[in-house]
Coordinates of C-alpha atoms in Angstrom, one line a residue:
Chain A
M1345 CA -52.0 -18.7 -40.8
S1346 CA -49.3 -19.2 -43.0
A1347 CA -48.6 -17.5 -46.6
N1348 CA -47.7 -20.5 -47.7
R1349 CA -50.8 -22.3 -46.7
I1350 CA -52.2 -19.4 -48.4
A1351 CA -50.3 -20.3 -51.8
G1352 CA -51.8 -23.5 -51.2
V1353 CA -55.2 -22.4 -51.2
G1354 CA -54.6 -20.8 -54.6
L1355 CA -52.9 -23.8 -55.8
L1356 CA -56.0 -25.6 -55.6
V1357 CA -58.9 -23.2 -57.1
M1358 CA -56.6 -23.6 -59.9
G1359 CA -56.7 -27.3 -60.0
M1360 CA -60.3 -26.8 -59.9
A1361 CA -59.9 -24.4 -62.9
V1362 CA -57.5 -26.3 -65.0
V1363 CA -60.2 -29.5 -64.9
C1364 CA -62.4 -26.4 -66.7
Q1365 CA -59.8 -26.9 -68.8
A1366 CA -62.8 -29.2 -70.7
A1367 CA -64.6 -27.1 -71.6
P1368 CA -65.4 -25.3 -75.1
V1369 CA -67.1 -21.4 -73.7
P1370 CA -66.2 -22.0 -70.1
E1371 CA -67.5 -19.6 -67.3
I1372 CA -64.5 -20.1 -65.5
D1373 CA -61.7 -19.4 -68.4
P1374 CA -58.5 -21.0 -67.7
G1375 CA -56.1 -18.7 -69.7
S1376 CA -56.8 -16.3 -67.0
A1377 CA -56.2 -18.7 -64.3
T1378 CA -52.5 -17.6 -63.4
S1379 CA -53.3 -13.9 -63.5
A1380 CA -56.4 -14.1 -61.1
V1381 CA -55.2 -16.3 -58.2
T1382 CA -52.3 -14.5 -57.8
L1383 CA -54.7 -12.1 -57.5
L1384 CA -57.1 -13.8 -55.2
A1385 CA -53.9 -15.2 -52.8
G1386 CA -52.4 -11.9 -52.6
V1387 CA -55.8 -9.9 -51.1
L1388 CA -56.5 -13.0 -49.1
L1389 CA -53.1 -12.6 -48.1
L1390 CA -53.8 -8.4 -46.9
I1391 CA -56.5 -9.6 -45.5
R1392 CA -55.6 -12.6 -43.3
G1393 CA -52.1 -10.1 -42.1
R1394 CA -54.5 -7.2 -41.0
R1395 CA -56.3 -9.2 -39.3
K1396 CA -52.9 -10.7 -37.5
S1397 CA -52.1 -7.7 -36.9
R1398 CA -55.2 -6.6 -34.3
Chain B
M1094 CA -38.8 -46.3 -49.4
I1095 CA -40.4 -43.3 -51.9
R1096 CA -38.6 -45.5 -54.5
R1097 CA -40.2 -48.4 -53.8
I1098 CA -43.4 -47.2 -54.6
A1099 CA -43.1 -44.7 -56.9
S1100 CA -41.9 -47.8 -58.8
L1101 CA -45.0 -50.0 -58.4
A1102 CA -46.8 -46.5 -58.9
G1103 CA -45.5 -46.5 -62.4
L1104 CA -45.8 -50.8 -62.8
F1105 CA -49.9 -50.5 -61.4
A1106 CA -50.4 -46.8 -63.8
I1107 CA -48.5 -48.9 -67.6
E1108 CA -51.1 -51.9 -67.0
L1109 CA -53.9 -49.8 -66.4
L1110 CA -53.6 -47.9 -68.5
A1111 CA -52.6 -50.7 -71.6
L1112 CA -56.0 -51.8 -70.0
S1113 CA -58.2 -48.9 -70.4
S1114 CA -57.1 -47.7 -73.6
W1115 CA -57.7 -51.6 -74.5
L1116 CA -61.2 -51.4 -72.7
D1117 CA -64.3 -49.7 -72.8
T1118 CA -66.5 -49.8 -69.7
G1119 CA -69.3 -48.4 -71.3
S1120 CA -69.2 -51.7 -73.7
L1121 CA -70.8 -53.4 -69.9
S1122 CA -73.4 -50.9 -69.8
G1123 CA -75.7 -53.4 -71.6
S1124 CA -74.8 -56.5 -69.3
F1125 CA -76.8 -57.1 -66.2
G1126 CA -76.4 -58.0 -62.4
L1127 CA -71.9 -57.7 -61.1
A1128 CA -70.5 -56.8 -64.6
W1129 CA -73.4 -54.3 -65.1
A1130 CA -71.9 -52.4 -61.7
I1131 CA -68.2 -52.6 -62.4
G1132 CA -69.3 -51.2 -65.9
Q1133 CA -71.7 -48.0 -63.4
A1134 CA -68.6 -48.2 -60.8
G1135 CA -66.1 -49.2 -61.8
P1136 CA -64.4 -45.5 -63.6
W1137 CA -65.6 -44.1 -59.8
V1138 CA -63.6 -46.8 -57.8
L1139 CA -60.4 -46.2 -59.5
R1140 CA -61.1 -42.6 -59.6
F1141 CA -61.5 -43.8 -56.0
V1142 CA -58.4 -45.8 -54.9
V1143 CA -56.0 -43.3 -57.1
L1144 CA -57.0 -40.5 -55.1
S1145 CA -57.4 -41.4 -51.8
T1146 CA -53.7 -42.8 -52.2
V1147 CA -52.3 -39.5 -53.8
L1148 CA -54.2 -38.9 -50.6
I1149 CA -52.8 -41.1 -47.8
A1150 CA -49.0 -40.2 -48.9
L1151 CA -49.7 -36.2 -48.8
F1152 CA -51.9 -36.6 -45.3
G1153 CA -49.4 -39.4 -44.1
Y1154 CA -45.5 -38.8 -44.9
Q1155 CA -45.9 -35.8 -42.7
R1156 CA -47.1 -37.7 -39.9
A1157 CA -45.2 -40.6 -40.4
A1158 CA -41.7 -38.5 -41.0
A1159 CA -40.1 -39.3 -37.7
E1160 CA -40.5 -43.7 -38.5
I1161 CA -40.1 -43.2 -41.7
P1162 CA -36.4 -43.7 -41.3
S1163 CA -36.5 -47.5 -39.5
I1164 CA -39.3 -47.6 -41.8
D1165 CA -36.8 -47.8 -45.1
E1166 CA -34.1 -49.4 -42.7
R1167 CA -35.7 -52.5 -42.6
L1168 CA -36.7 -52.0 -46.3
S1169 CA -33.1 -52.0 -47.7
K1170 CA -32.6 -55.8 -46.6
E1171 CA -35.7 -57.0 -48.2
T1172 CA -35.4 -57.1 -52.3
I1173 CA -37.8 -56.7 -54.8
H1174 CA -39.7 -60.1 -54.1
I1175 CA -38.9 -62.0 -58.0
G1176 CA -41.5 -64.5 -57.7
Y1177 CA -44.3 -62.3 -55.9
L1178 CA -43.9 -60.1 -59.2
A1179 CA -43.6 -63.3 -61.8
G1180 CA -47.0 -64.1 -60.0
H1181 CA -48.7 -60.9 -59.9
L1182 CA -47.2 -60.5 -63.6
I1183 CA -49.1 -64.2 -65.1
A1184 CA -52.1 -63.1 -62.9
V1185 CA -52.9 -60.2 -64.5
A1186 CA -52.2 -61.8 -68.0
G1187 CA -55.3 -63.9 -66.9
F1188 CA -57.3 -61.2 -65.9
A1189 CA -56.7 -59.1 -69.0
L1190 CA -58.3 -63.1 -70.6
L1191 CA -60.4 -62.5 -68.3
S1192 CA -61.2 -59.1 -69.2
V1193 CA -62.0 -59.6 -72.9
R1194 CA -64.5 -62.8 -71.9
L1195 CA -66.1 -60.2 -70.0
Y1196 CA -66.1 -56.8 -72.4
A1197 CA -66.7 -58.8 -75.6
G1198 CA -69.4 -60.8 -73.6
S1199 CA -71.4 -58.3 -72.8
A1200 CA -72.1 -57.5 -75.9
F1201 CA -74.3 -60.6 -76.0
G1202 CA -75.7 -60.3 -72.4
V1203 CA -73.8 -62.1 -70.1
T1204 CA -76.2 -62.6 -67.6
G1205 CA -74.6 -64.8 -64.9
N1206 CA -72.1 -63.3 -62.2
V1207 CA -69.6 -65.8 -61.9
L1208 CA -66.8 -64.4 -64.9
P1209 CA -67.5 -60.9 -63.2
V1210 CA -66.4 -62.4 -59.9
A1211 CA -63.4 -63.9 -61.4
W1212 CA -62.3 -61.1 -62.4
L1213 CA -62.5 -59.0 -59.4
L1214 CA -61.1 -61.6 -57.4
T1215 CA -58.1 -62.3 -60.2
G1216 CA -57.2 -58.8 -60.6
I1217 CA -57.5 -58.8 -56.3
L1218 CA -55.1 -61.4 -56.4
A1219 CA -52.5 -59.5 -59.2
A1220 CA -52.5 -56.1 -57.0
M1221 CA -52.3 -57.7 -54.0
L1222 CA -49.6 -59.7 -55.3
A1223 CA -46.8 -56.6 -56.9
I1224 CA -47.7 -55.3 -53.3
H1225 CA -46.3 -57.9 -51.7
A1226 CA -43.3 -58.3 -54.1
F1227 CA -41.8 -55.2 -53.6
I1228 CA -42.9 -54.4 -49.8
S1229 CA -43.6 -57.1 -47.7
F1230 CA -47.0 -56.9 -46.2
Q1231 CA -45.8 -56.0 -42.7
L1232 CA -43.8 -53.4 -43.7
W1233 CA -46.6 -51.9 -45.5
K1234 CA -48.6 -52.6 -42.2
D1235 CA -46.8 -50.4 -39.7
A1236 CA -46.1 -47.5 -42.2
V1237 CA -49.9 -47.4 -42.3
R1238 CA -49.3 -47.8 -38.9
A1239 CA -47.0 -44.8 -39.0
T1240 CA -49.1 -42.9 -40.1
G1241 CA -52.1 -42.7 -37.2
F1242 CA -55.9 -42.0 -39.0
A1243 CA -54.5 -40.7 -42.5
W1244 CA -55.8 -43.1 -44.4
L1245 CA -59.4 -42.3 -42.7
Y1246 CA -58.8 -38.6 -44.2
A1247 CA -58.0 -40.0 -47.6
A1248 CA -60.8 -42.0 -48.0
A1249 CA -63.3 -38.9 -46.2
V1250 CA -62.3 -36.5 -48.6
A1251 CA -61.5 -39.1 -51.9
G1252 CA -65.0 -40.4 -51.6
A1253 CA -67.2 -37.3 -50.9
A1254 CA -65.2 -36.0 -54.1
C1255 CA -65.9 -38.7 -56.0
L1256 CA -69.4 -38.9 -55.2
L1257 CA -69.2 -35.1 -55.9
G1258 CA -68.1 -35.3 -58.9
A1259 CA -70.8 -38.3 -59.4
V1260 CA -73.9 -36.3 -58.3
S1261 CA -72.5 -33.4 -60.6
W1262 CA -72.8 -35.0 -63.8
R1263 CA -77.2 -35.3 -63.0
L1264 CA -77.4 -31.5 -61.8
W1265 CA -75.8 -30.1 -65.7
S1266 CA -79.5 -30.2 -66.5
F1267 CA -81.3 -28.4 -63.6
S1268 CA -78.3 -26.3 -63.3
V1269 CA -79.2 -25.2 -66.9
S1270 CA -82.6 -24.2 -66.6
L1271 CA -81.8 -23.2 -63.4
T1272 CA -79.7 -20.4 -65.1
F1273 CA -82.2 -20.8 -68.3
A1274 CA -85.0 -19.3 -66.3
L1275 CA -83.3 -16.6 -63.9
V1276 CA -81.2 -15.1 -67.1
K1277 CA -84.6 -14.6 -68.8
T1278 CA -86.7 -13.3 -65.4
V1279 CA -83.2 -10.4 -65.0
L1280 CA -82.7 -9.2 -68.1
G1281 CA -86.3 -8.6 -69.3
L1282 CA -85.5 -6.3 -66.6
F1283 CA -82.7 -4.1 -68.9
T1284 CA -84.2 -5.2 -72.6
P1285 CA -87.4 -5.5 -74.0
G1286 CA -88.1 -7.5 -76.5
V1287 CA -85.8 -10.8 -74.8
I1288 CA -86.5 -13.8 -77.3
A1289 CA -85.4 -17.3 -75.0
D1290 CA -86.2 -21.0 -76.1
P1291 CA -85.9 -23.4 -73.6
A1292 CA -84.8 -26.0 -75.6
T1293 CA -81.7 -25.0 -77.5
A1294 CA -81.2 -22.8 -73.7
S1295 CA -80.3 -19.9 -76.2
I1296 CA -81.9 -16.0 -74.9
G1297 CA -81.0 -12.8 -76.0
T1298 CA -82.1 -10.1 -78.8
R1299 CA -83.1 -10.0 -82.2
T1300 CA -79.3 -9.0 -82.4
F1301 CA -77.5 -10.9 -79.8
S1302 CA -77.9 -14.1 -78.1
V1303 CA -76.0 -16.8 -76.6
E1304 CA -77.2 -20.2 -75.7
I1305 CA -76.2 -21.1 -72.0
D1306 CA -74.9 -24.6 -72.2
E1307 CA -73.4 -27.0 -69.4
S1308 CA -70.2 -25.1 -68.9
C1309 CA -71.6 -21.5 -69.0
S1310 CA -74.7 -23.1 -65.8
G1311 CA -73.1 -21.8 -63.0
L1312 CA -71.4 -25.7 -62.2
E1313 CA -68.1 -24.6 -62.4
G1314 CA -67.8 -22.0 -60.3
I1315 CA -70.0 -23.9 -57.1
A1316 CA -67.2 -26.0 -57.9
L1317 CA -64.4 -23.4 -57.0
M1318 CA -66.2 -21.9 -54.4
L1319 CA -66.8 -25.0 -52.9
V1320 CA -63.7 -26.2 -52.4
F1321 CA -62.6 -22.2 -52.1
S1322 CA -64.7 -22.0 -49.2
G1323 CA -64.0 -25.4 -47.8
A1324 CA -59.9 -24.6 -48.4
W1325 CA -60.2 -21.0 -45.8
L1326 CA -63.0 -22.3 -43.5
W1327 CA -60.6 -25.4 -42.8
L1328 CA -57.4 -22.7 -42.3
C1329 CA -59.5 -19.7 -40.1
R1330 CA -60.7 -22.9 -37.9
R1331 CA -59.3 -21.2 -34.9
D1332 CA -61.2 -18.2 -35.6
L1333 CA -64.6 -19.1 -36.6
R1334 CA -66.9 -20.4 -34.7
F1335 CA -68.7 -24.6 -35.9
P1336 CA -71.3 -25.2 -36.9
R1337 CA -72.5 -21.6 -37.8
A1338 CA -69.4 -21.0 -39.5
L1339 CA -70.2 -23.4 -42.6
L1340 CA -73.7 -21.4 -43.4
L1341 CA -70.9 -19.0 -45.7
I1342 CA -70.5 -22.2 -47.4
P1343 CA -73.5 -22.0 -48.6
A1344 CA -73.8 -18.3 -49.2
G1345 CA -70.9 -18.2 -50.5
V1346 CA -72.5 -21.1 -53.4
A1347 CA -75.8 -19.1 -53.9
A1348 CA -73.4 -15.7 -54.8
V1349 CA -71.4 -17.6 -57.2
F1350 CA -74.3 -19.0 -58.9
L1351 CA -76.8 -16.0 -58.9
T1352 CA -72.7 -13.7 -60.2
N1353 CA -72.7 -16.5 -63.3
V1354 CA -76.6 -15.5 -64.3
L1355 CA -75.9 -11.8 -64.3
R1356 CA -72.9 -12.6 -66.2
I1357 CA -75.1 -13.8 -69.0
V1358 CA -77.2 -11.3 -69.0
A1359 CA -74.2 -7.7 -68.5
L1360 CA -72.8 -10.4 -71.7
I1361 CA -76.4 -10.4 -73.5
V1362 CA -76.5 -6.3 -72.9
I1363 CA -73.4 -6.2 -73.8
G1364 CA -73.8 -7.8 -77.1
N1365 CA -76.8 -5.8 -77.4
A1366 CA -75.7 -2.8 -77.2
G1367 CA -73.6 -2.8 -80.2
A1368 CA -70.2 -4.8 -78.9
P1369 CA -70.6 -8.5 -79.8
N1370 CA -67.0 -8.8 -79.8
V1371 CA -66.5 -7.3 -76.1
A1372 CA -69.1 -9.4 -75.1
L1373 CA -67.8 -11.8 -77.1
G1374 CA -64.4 -11.6 -76.2
G1375 CA -62.5 -10.3 -73.4
F1376 CA -65.8 -10.1 -71.4
H1377 CA -66.7 -13.4 -71.7
S1378 CA -62.5 -14.8 -70.5
Q1379 CA -61.9 -12.4 -67.5
V1380 CA -65.8 -11.4 -65.4
G1381 CA -66.5 -14.9 -65.0
W1382 CA -62.5 -15.2 -62.9
I1383 CA -63.7 -11.1 -61.9
A1384 CA -67.3 -12.3 -60.7
F1385 CA -66.0 -15.5 -59.0
N1386 CA -62.8 -13.5 -56.6
A1387 CA -65.0 -11.2 -55.9
V1388 CA -67.1 -12.7 -54.2
A1389 CA -64.1 -15.0 -52.9
V1390 CA -62.6 -12.2 -51.5
G1391 CA -66.0 -11.0 -49.9
F1392 CA -66.3 -14.3 -48.2
A1393 CA -63.7 -13.9 -46.5
L1394 CA -63.7 -10.8 -45.6
T1395 CA -67.3 -11.9 -43.5
S1396 CA -65.4 -15.0 -42.1
Q1397 CA -62.9 -12.7 -40.4
Q1398 CA -64.9 -9.8 -39.4
M1399 CA -68.7 -11.1 -39.2
S1400 CA -68.1 -11.4 -35.5
W1401 CA -71.9 -13.6 -35.5
V1402 CA -69.3 -15.8 -37.4
T1403 CA -65.7 -14.8 -35.6
V1404 CA -64.6 -16.0 -32.3
T1405 CA -64.0 -13.1 -30.4
G1406 CA -67.2 -12.2 -31.2
R1407 CA -66.1 -9.0 -32.0
S1408 CA -65.9 -7.3 -35.7
L1409 CA -62.4 -6.1 -36.9
D1410 CA -62.6 -1.8 -37.3
A1411 CA -60.4 -0.6 -39.6
E1412 CA -59.2 1.6 -36.5
E1413 CA -57.9 -2.0 -35.1
S1414 CA -56.8 -2.8 -37.5
A1415 CA -52.1 -2.1 -37.8
E1416 CA -51.3 -2.3 -41.4
D1417 CA -49.3 -5.6 -42.5
A1418 CA -46.3 -4.8 -43.8
T1419 CA -47.4 -7.2 -46.4
T1420 CA -49.7 -4.8 -48.1
W1421 CA -47.9 -2.2 -49.0
Y1422 CA -45.7 -4.9 -50.4
L1423 CA -48.3 -6.6 -52.3
I1424 CA -50.4 -3.9 -53.3
P1425 CA -49.3 -2.0 -56.6
F1426 CA -48.6 -5.3 -58.1
L1427 CA -52.5 -6.7 -57.2
A1428 CA -54.0 -2.7 -58.8
I1429 CA -51.7 -4.1 -61.9
L1430 CA -53.6 -7.8 -61.7
A1431 CA -57.0 -6.1 -61.0
A1432 CA -56.7 -2.3 -63.0
A1433 CA -55.5 -6.2 -65.9
M1434 CA -58.4 -7.9 -66.0
I1435 CA -60.7 -5.1 -65.7
A1436 CA -58.8 -3.9 -68.6
R1437 CA -59.1 -6.8 -70.3
A1438 CA -63.2 -7.4 -69.9
A1439 CA -63.7 -4.8 -71.8
T1440 CA -60.8 -5.2 -74.3
A1441 CA -62.1 -7.3 -77.6
G1442 CA -58.6 -8.3 -78.6
F1443 CA -56.2 -4.9 -78.2
E1444 CA -56.1 -3.6 -75.4
W1445 CA -57.2 0.4 -75.8
T1446 CA -57.9 0.4 -71.9
Y1447 CA -54.4 -0.2 -71.0
P1448 CA -53.5 2.6 -69.0
L1449 CA -56.1 1.7 -67.1
R1450 CA -52.9 -0.3 -65.6
L1451 CA -50.8 2.8 -65.8
L1452 CA -53.7 4.2 -63.0
A1453 CA -54.2 2.0 -61.1
A1454 CA -50.4 1.7 -59.6
G1455 CA -50.0 4.6 -59.9
V1456 CA -52.5 5.2 -57.3
A1457 CA -51.4 2.9 -55.4
I1458 CA -47.4 3.9 -54.4
W1459 CA -48.5 7.5 -53.9
S1460 CA -51.3 5.9 -51.4
Y1461 CA -48.5 4.3 -49.7
R1462 CA -45.3 6.8 -50.1
H1463 CA -44.3 7.1 -47.1
H1464 CA -44.0 3.6 -46.1
Y1465 CA -41.2 3.5 -49.5
A1466 CA -39.1 5.7 -48.2
S1467 CA -37.8 3.9 -46.1
Q1468 CA -36.1 1.4 -48.9
D1469 CA -32.6 2.0 -50.2
W1470 CA -33.6 3.3 -53.6
R1471 CA -30.0 4.2 -54.6
F1472 CA -28.3 0.9 -57.6
G1473 CA -25.2 1.2 -58.6
G1474 CA -23.4 0.4 -62.5
V1475 CA -23.7 -4.0 -62.0
S1476 CA -28.2 -3.6 -61.8
V1477 CA -27.5 -1.4 -65.1
A1478 CA -25.4 -4.2 -66.9
A1479 CA -27.8 -6.6 -65.1
G1480 CA -30.8 -5.1 -66.7
T1481 CA -29.1 -5.3 -69.9
L1482 CA -28.2 -9.0 -69.6
V1483 CA -31.6 -9.8 -69.5
F1484 CA -33.3 -7.2 -72.4
V1485 CA -30.7 -10.2 -74.0
L1486 CA -31.7 -13.1 -72.6
W1487 CA -35.7 -12.2 -73.3
I1488 CA -35.2 -11.9 -76.9
G1489 CA -32.9 -14.3 -77.1
L1490 CA -35.3 -16.7 -74.8
D1491 CA -38.3 -15.5 -77.0
W1492 CA -36.7 -16.4 -80.2
I1493 CA -36.0 -20.0 -79.3
M1494 CA -39.1 -20.9 -77.6
R1495 CA -41.4 -19.1 -79.9
G1496 CA -38.7 -19.6 -83.2
G1497 CA -38.9 -16.3 -84.6
A1498 CA -42.8 -16.5 -85.3
E1499 CA -44.5 -13.0 -84.3
V1500 CA -48.0 -13.1 -84.3
D1501 CA -49.1 -9.1 -84.3
T1502 CA -51.7 -7.1 -83.9
T1503 CA -51.1 -4.7 -82.4
A1504 CA -49.7 -1.9 -84.8
A1505 CA -52.6 -2.5 -86.7
A1506 CA -55.5 -1.7 -84.0
L1507 CA -52.9 0.8 -82.9
G1508 CA -52.9 1.7 -86.2
Q1509 CA -56.5 2.3 -86.6
L1510 CA -56.5 4.4 -83.7
S1511 CA -56.3 8.8 -83.5
A1512 CA -53.0 9.9 -83.5
S1513 CA -52.9 11.8 -79.7
A1514 CA -55.3 8.6 -78.7
R1515 CA -52.5 6.3 -80.5
T1516 CA -50.0 9.4 -78.4
A1517 CA -52.1 8.1 -74.7
W1518 CA -51.4 4.7 -75.5
L1519 CA -48.1 4.0 -75.8
V1520 CA -46.6 6.7 -73.0
S1521 CA -49.0 4.9 -70.5
R1522 CA -47.7 1.8 -72.1
I1523 CA -43.9 3.6 -71.9
L1524 CA -44.9 4.6 -68.5
A1525 CA -46.2 1.0 -67.0
A1526 CA -42.8 -0.5 -68.4
I1527 CA -40.1 1.3 -67.2
V1528 CA -41.3 2.3 -64.6
T1529 CA -44.5 1.2 -62.4
V1530 CA -44.1 -2.3 -63.7
P1531 CA -40.5 -2.5 -62.2
I1532 CA -41.1 -0.5 -59.0
A1533 CA -44.2 -3.1 -58.1
E1534 CA -42.6 -6.6 -59.8
E1535 CA -39.9 -6.4 -57.3
L1536 CA -41.7 -4.7 -53.9
A1537 CA -43.8 -7.7 -55.0
F1538 CA -41.5 -10.6 -56.0
R1539 CA -38.1 -9.3 -54.5
G1540 CA -39.0 -7.5 -51.8
F1541 CA -41.5 -9.1 -50.0
L1542 CA -41.8 -12.7 -51.7
V1543 CA -38.4 -13.6 -52.1
R1544 CA -38.1 -12.9 -48.3
R1545 CA -41.3 -14.1 -47.0
L1546 CA -40.7 -17.6 -48.9
M1547 CA -36.8 -17.9 -45.4
S1548 CA -39.1 -16.2 -43.0
A1549 CA -43.0 -15.7 -41.6
D1550 CA -41.4 -11.9 -40.3
F1551 CA -39.8 -11.2 -43.9
E1552 CA -39.3 -8.0 -42.9
A1553 CA -35.5 -9.0 -41.1
V1554 CA -34.1 -11.4 -42.8
R1555 CA -31.4 -8.9 -44.9
P1556 CA -31.2 -9.4 -48.8
Q1557 CA -28.0 -10.2 -48.1
S1558 CA -29.0 -13.2 -46.9
I1559 CA -31.8 -15.0 -49.4
T1560 CA -30.3 -17.9 -50.6
W1561 CA -31.0 -20.3 -54.3
R1562 CA -34.3 -22.3 -53.2
P1563 CA -36.2 -19.2 -52.3
V1564 CA -35.3 -17.2 -54.6
L1565 CA -35.5 -19.7 -58.2
I1566 CA -39.5 -20.4 -56.0
S1567 CA -40.0 -17.0 -56.9
S1568 CA -38.7 -16.1 -60.1
V1569 CA -40.2 -19.4 -61.7
V1570 CA -43.3 -17.7 -60.0
F1571 CA -42.7 -14.5 -61.8
G1572 CA -41.9 -16.9 -64.9
I1573 CA -45.0 -18.3 -64.9
L1574 CA -47.1 -15.1 -64.2
H1575 CA -45.2 -13.9 -68.1
G1576 CA -46.8 -16.9 -69.6
Q1577 CA -45.7 -18.0 -73.3
L1578 CA -42.6 -16.2 -71.5
W1579 CA -42.0 -18.4 -68.5
L1580 CA -38.8 -19.5 -69.1
A1581 CA -37.4 -15.7 -70.0
G1582 CA -39.4 -13.8 -67.5
A1583 CA -37.9 -16.8 -64.2
V1584 CA -34.4 -16.1 -65.8
A1585 CA -35.3 -12.6 -65.4
G1586 CA -36.6 -13.3 -61.8
I1587 CA -33.0 -15.0 -61.2
F1588 CA -31.4 -11.6 -62.6
Y1589 CA -33.5 -9.4 -61.0
A1590 CA -33.0 -11.2 -57.0
G1591 CA -29.0 -12.0 -57.7
A1592 CA -29.1 -7.3 -58.0
Y1593 CA -31.0 -7.3 -55.0
R1594 CA -28.7 -9.8 -53.0
W1595 CA -25.8 -7.7 -54.6
R1596 CA -25.6 -4.9 -52.1
G1597 CA -29.5 -5.3 -50.0
R1598 CA -31.0 -2.7 -52.6
L1599 CA -34.2 -2.6 -54.2
G1600 CA -33.6 0.3 -56.2
D1601 CA -31.0 -2.1 -58.0
A1602 CA -32.9 -4.6 -59.1
V1603 CA -35.6 -1.7 -59.9
V1604 CA -33.7 0.1 -62.3
A1605 CA -32.9 -3.8 -63.8
H1606 CA -35.8 -4.2 -64.1
A1607 CA -36.3 -0.9 -65.7
V1608 CA -33.6 -1.1 -68.3
T1609 CA -34.7 -4.3 -70.2
N1610 CA -38.7 -2.6 -69.6
A1611 CA -36.7 0.4 -71.7
L1612 CA -34.8 -1.5 -73.7
L1613 CA -37.3 -4.0 -75.4
T1614 CA -39.3 -0.6 -75.4
V1615 CA -37.2 0.7 -78.0
W1616 CA -36.6 -3.3 -79.4
V1617 CA -40.7 -3.5 -79.9
V1618 CA -41.2 0.5 -80.5
A1619 CA -38.7 0.9 -82.7
G1620 CA -37.9 -2.8 -83.4
G1621 CA -41.3 -3.2 -84.6
H1622 CA -42.5 -6.0 -82.8
W1623 CA -45.1 -5.8 -80.9
D1624 CA -45.5 -8.9 -80.7
L1625 CA -43.4 -9.1 -77.8
W1626 CA -46.0 -6.2 -75.7

């Protein structure tokens, strides 16, 4: 799976997180979305990288 | 063709905006028959149409890429049909008049279906006339045919999304009740004297309590998990056994729901222990993401390593998995991000736990130091000049974007620390800014991302061959991660990429970055501009 696709998953999650912005005290804080989704996308890249290089 | 479709979409958007700001479907709630159905389903039908149209364009564009030039050529011989456009405007006027009757009439209890049917038919006629005015039906037919079954996939996805959205509204109260009951049970294990009021869904102790409202009832996490797990299974579909892999979805949803219960319990325990500011501050804003990321990573790892769901039928042993180069380019940066989330979660405002970031990055860099030895760490005067220039631009852009407004809480918070704690914090903050952050971010953004955007085999890409497009994309991402200072961050990214490209040495990018941060440190500490940290 390419990095582009993982970036796509990240954007999808980010989009959903932004939708959550309507809530005043959200479970998922949109203000922290950028770094959280970047972290998730990076870890997913590592997981896929290890799998691919098997 | 794209220009025509965009013009048509623009026309519809303006008309829709005008009508929706003028008419309220809520006023149809008191009516009967078809008028009532329009009031109930109207907004969802509209969402479905908009979403499925966007998805058809997304799914269909690639599929029809080969045939688009010929359709474009045929379209260039067609002009926008003024007659149909005029017909559309007349139909829209009629639609507006009927809308007034329909929406106002409902207040008096319209029971007949004649008016709603006329309203619907006029609306459909108006839409068809506009569609045909911009692009003839024959061309539409050929274009849709070229996209294959994109319309079917798009309709299915849009339908599922709308259905899920509609159902989720009804789940709020159930979700609040279930979360409330579970929090009450689990909290009782940790804290005696739990006070719970089901009527207001407030729960806690005598000293600290919270109200579980709809937004923290677990549904947001579930929605994110559904999106994530669906996308992940789709992307990994070749490696997975179906339908059994689908069982991971409810498992992930259950896990994310339960972690939300634990999050609320932990929040109450922290607040009750005498740190309500931490509970409602950093902890509340960070731990939702920490929990979601933990469950999402667990989901991904399970889907990769659990032999029951993988196609290969055997799990991935640690010994078998040769470490991918991606790992050591990204690990220090990811360690900083993870440590930052944890550090923020433990604080109420001022991040006194900042040294955790330095520690995490230091450990990551030290662990992979043998890999970094292969990089070219030499640097030249140009990198020092680039770093200085970025510093000047950073200060200037910060001033322009924030108008010189400084919101400084760091100096006051530092003043409340003991002298040794203040020194330790400052030393770790400075070391991070000048040493670990430049290394971690340059490895991730210039060493990895810029080259990865050019080729999957990114290590084979010569730094001197990197082009503008990946530099711009990576710099924008780099900028976005700098929050309010996104523009300064993006500009800095371009300069650091330039330093990297200049002689193909990562050392130049790292030194340029370190020089900027060192000058900023002097500016912050000596000049008292603490808001920049």
